[in-house]
XYZ file of C-alpha atoms in Angstrom:
270
model
C 34.705 11.933 -4.681
C 31.287 11.608 -6.749
C 29.043 9.430 -5.590
C 28.868 5.885 -6.990
C 26.205 5.420 -9.294
C 25.002 2.288 -6.933
C 24.178 4.908 -4.212
C 21.459 6.187 -7.007
C 20.339 3.207 -7.855
C 19.517 1.613 -4.475
C 17.376 4.758 -3.749
C 15.011 4.199 -6.485
C 14.039 0.917 -4.114
C 13.099 3.310 -1.316
C 10.190 2.373 0.408
C 6.767 4.057 -0.054
C 7.692 5.806 -3.289
C 4.302 6.496 -4.403
C 4.961 8.315 -7.488
C 6.533 6.252 -9.375
C 4.079 4.032 -10.077
C 4.708 0.610 -11.480
C 1.670 -1.400 -13.989
C 2.121 -5.464 -12.581
C -0.617 -7.965 -13.075
C -1.604 -8.370 -9.747
C -1.778 -4.426 -8.395
C -3.454 -3.693 -11.625
C -6.151 -5.904 -10.784
C -6.791 -5.226 -7.822
C -6.822 -1.522 -8.467
C -9.290 -1.866 -11.259
C -11.466 -3.975 -8.685
C -11.386 -1.370 -6.167
C -11.758 1.008 -8.661
C -15.587 -0.739 -9.643
C -16.106 -0.921 -5.830
C -16.525 2.417 -5.987
C -18.397 3.257 -8.323
C -20.649 -0.214 -6.763
C -23.648 0.967 -4.235
C -22.068 -1.201 -1.896
C -21.401 0.062 1.939
C -18.523 -2.045 3.053
C -15.593 -3.227 1.138
C -12.526 -5.314 2.057
C -9.542 -4.884 0.401
C -6.451 -7.153 1.971
C -3.228 -8.885 2.155
C -0.331 -9.346 3.667
C 1.498 -7.109 4.563
C 4.288 -4.972 2.206
C 1.631 -6.894 -0.756
C 1.227 -2.618 -1.921
C -2.441 -1.971 -0.187
C -1.255 1.281 1.194
C 0.648 1.768 -1.514
C -2.934 1.081 -3.867
C -4.956 3.530 -1.444
C -3.219 5.920 -2.005
C -3.191 5.769 -6.211
C -7.143 5.956 -5.585
C -7.402 8.608 -3.843
C -5.128 10.495 -5.732
C -6.909 9.175 -9.093
C -10.403 10.336 -7.526
C -9.821 13.426 -5.407
C -10.992 15.548 -7.977
C -14.008 13.830 -8.939
C -15.623 12.008 -6.132
C -16.610 12.894 -2.407
C -13.478 10.404 -1.052
C -11.232 9.985 2.108
C -8.394 8.375 2.749
C -7.467 7.791 6.623
C -3.467 6.259 6.156
C -3.390 5.984 10.505
C -6.101 3.982 12.504
C -7.469 6.564 14.720
C -8.475 4.218 18.554
C -11.422 6.409 19.936
C -14.976 7.042 18.520
C -14.887 10.970 19.011
C -11.498 11.816 17.508
C -12.596 9.500 14.104
C -15.743 11.312 13.800
C -14.022 15.106 14.058
C -11.887 13.781 11.579
C -14.144 12.009 9.759
C -16.229 15.409 9.658
C -12.914 17.835 8.993
C -12.304 16.166 6.062
C -15.953 15.945 4.606
C -16.949 19.506 5.215
C -13.105 20.816 4.851
C -13.659 22.767 8.118
C -12.775 22.337 12.238
C -15.341 19.744 13.415
C -17.671 20.895 16.236
C -18.187 18.674 19.428
C -19.827 15.688 19.234
C -21.191 13.268 22.262
C -20.413 10.559 19.581
C -22.238 8.754 16.782
C -25.606 9.322 16.919
C -25.049 13.483 17.418
C -22.440 13.144 14.339
C -25.333 11.806 11.946
C -27.477 13.880 13.070
C -25.391 16.537 11.907
C -24.109 15.076 8.104
C -27.712 14.401 7.796
C -28.878 17.626 8.138
C -25.542 18.914 6.333
C -25.483 16.652 2.861
C -27.611 16.953 0.215
C -30.123 14.002 -0.052
C -29.451 13.302 -3.525
C -25.721 12.523 -3.015
C -23.937 9.970 -3.880
C -22.372 8.464 -0.847
C -19.043 9.827 -0.020
C -16.169 6.815 -0.185
C -13.789 6.942 2.927
C -11.020 4.168 2.700
C -9.423 3.349 6.027
C -5.484 1.153 5.654
C -4.743 -0.893 8.927
C -8.666 -1.160 9.817
C -7.591 -4.367 12.175
C -6.192 -1.977 14.320
C -9.361 -0.365 15.134
C -11.220 -0.865 18.840
C -13.987 -3.803 17.720
C -16.496 -0.761 19.369
C -15.349 1.730 16.547
C -15.435 -0.915 13.626
C -19.268 -1.236 14.900
C -19.778 2.697 15.066
C -18.159 2.450 11.378
C -20.778 0.163 9.693
C -23.759 1.962 11.398
C -22.194 5.193 9.805
C -22.617 2.256 6.623
C -26.281 1.951 7.032
C -27.001 5.315 6.504
C -25.528 4.694 3.031
C -24.003 8.562 3.770
C -21.350 6.617 3.829
C -18.972 3.441 1.789
C -16.374 2.150 3.236
C -13.077 0.406 2.761
C -11.628 -1.631 5.265
C -7.847 -1.964 4.420
C -6.533 -5.360 6.717
C -3.083 -7.351 6.815
C -3.761 -10.839 6.615
C -1.506 -12.827 8.358
C -0.094 -16.341 9.874
C 0.163 -15.647 13.422
C -3.810 -13.716 12.709
C -6.572 -14.516 10.460
C -8.167 -11.068 11.027
C -10.657 -11.682 8.516
C -12.312 -14.123 10.559
C -13.394 -11.670 12.751
C -17.242 -11.741 12.975
C -17.769 -7.956 11.758
C -15.209 -8.721 8.508
C -16.925 -12.307 8.147
C -20.849 -11.567 7.975
C -21.177 -7.770 7.128
C -18.164 -7.393 3.796
C -20.221 -6.545 0.547
C -16.877 -7.571 -1.265
C -13.435 -8.927 -1.179
C -10.583 -8.138 -3.362
C -7.147 -9.277 -2.247
C -4.149 -8.758 -3.575
C -1.976 -11.436 -3.579
C 2.802 -11.525 -3.491
C 4.395 -10.866 -7.170
C 5.127 -14.134 -9.032
C 9.216 -13.628 -10.353
C 7.986 -13.096 -13.820
C 6.334 -9.596 -12.375
C 9.619 -9.044 -10.107
C 11.094 -8.705 -13.601
C 9.407 -6.652 -14.625
C 8.989 -4.661 -11.474
C 12.556 -4.333 -11.434
C 12.910 -3.397 -14.789
C 10.060 -0.894 -14.762
C 11.844 0.435 -12.030
C 15.398 0.941 -13.747
C 13.687 3.039 -17.186
C 11.365 4.587 -15.052
C 15.066 6.277 -13.446
C 16.426 6.016 -17.016
C 18.951 3.554 -15.205
C 18.717 1.426 -18.405
C 21.955 0.902 -18.465
C 22.142 -1.172 -15.401
C 18.819 -3.894 -17.075
C 21.595 -6.084 -18.180
C 22.192 -6.823 -14.677
C 19.744 -9.328 -13.834
C 18.576 -12.866 -15.372
C 16.201 -15.193 -14.833
C 18.918 -16.944 -12.074
C 18.735 -13.566 -10.598
C 14.647 -12.770 -10.337
C 14.228 -16.398 -9.068
C 16.737 -15.881 -6.238
C 14.987 -12.712 -5.445
C 11.426 -14.063 -5.954
C 12.655 -17.399 -2.969
C 13.861 -14.766 -0.796
C 11.190 -12.423 -0.312
C 8.513 -14.651 -1.227
C 6.794 -12.446 -2.961
C 6.744 -9.611 -1.189
C 6.906 -6.188 -2.830
C 7.960 -4.310 1.037
C 10.828 -7.008 1.040
C 11.940 -6.797 -2.382
C 12.635 -2.945 -1.672
C 14.557 -3.924 1.321
C 16.090 -6.498 -0.548
C 17.414 -4.167 -3.532
C 18.407 -1.354 -1.531
C 20.803 -3.418 0.350
C 22.170 -5.210 -2.399
C 23.036 -1.627 -4.559
C 24.106 -0.596 -1.139
C 26.927 -3.497 -1.299
C 27.331 -2.920 -4.606
C 28.132 0.903 -4.097
C 30.397 -0.211 -1.135
C 33.060 -2.259 -3.349
C 32.305 0.525 -6.322
C 33.975 2.686 -4.033
C 36.981 1.398 -2.413
C 36.859 -2.198 -4.336
C 35.978 -1.300 -7.791
C 37.364 -4.523 -9.037
C 35.276 -6.380 -7.567
C 32.186 -5.171 -9.407
C 30.929 -5.376 -12.715
C 28.564 -3.243 -14.545
C 27.940 -5.933 -17.316
C 26.974 -8.660 -15.154
C 25.798 -9.329 -11.523
C 27.605 -12.177 -9.119
C 25.159 -13.886 -7.712
C 26.980 -14.008 -3.749
C 25.849 -9.883 -3.477
C 22.748 -10.770 -3.838
C 22.523 -13.670 -0.936
C 24.899 -11.155 0.911
C 22.294 -8.508 0.735
C 19.557 -11.530 1.649
C 21.768 -12.416 5.010
C 21.846 -8.277 5.780
C 18.415 -8.538 5.690
C 17.962 -11.275 7.693
C 16.753 -13.700 4.813
C 19.626 -16.270 4.979
C 20.216 -17.176 7.882
C 24.054 -19.041 8.383
């Protein structure tokens, strides 16, 4: 049995796809601010937003766009130990196995000796910065004071704990960049561009303004949550298309299927 077309549609919205970047107002603005910050003589930059707004996606794009133009390093996963962090940083800078270090002072002395003092600061993108121990964040701040490095701290802004209130983010950051959730217009653009990018033009007619507003309400404009909802929506349509095709109309999308997907994903409680 051949796979339902909805099988392919759902996979378009698998979270984490970095190769079909969708240019949206908020992400485009944040991207341009990040690029401008790279060119400024800043030491510490804070990039923040709620979980699922696309921060990691933008960091990866920044890294990919500049890795052949500038000295830039990307740490997508957190480090919890000073020695592990500085050894990983050394290896990425010089593309060689790191020697053993006793700590930050020995590391910095080695770096100063090996790097050209006229070379511009190395940009280091640090994702999930809120998970780093306070002591390690302080050492990173000291590295920035050496002028050999420029650090981008990326943190989640949550309702439970405002990490932006922490002293090292509040008083030592030179510039802050926020990425916000999407409006229903941006959600419409996102879904339509995803379908167009994957040559699924005939499915553009499935959605109307009412659908986009409902998706906005269910997801609060959160990009990761939108992907989860759309994946589940097309999974439901795939099921009906396979086992009860009379219930699926490729010309229009019944609102109830979006609601069913919302219930399945815990966005609606019944």
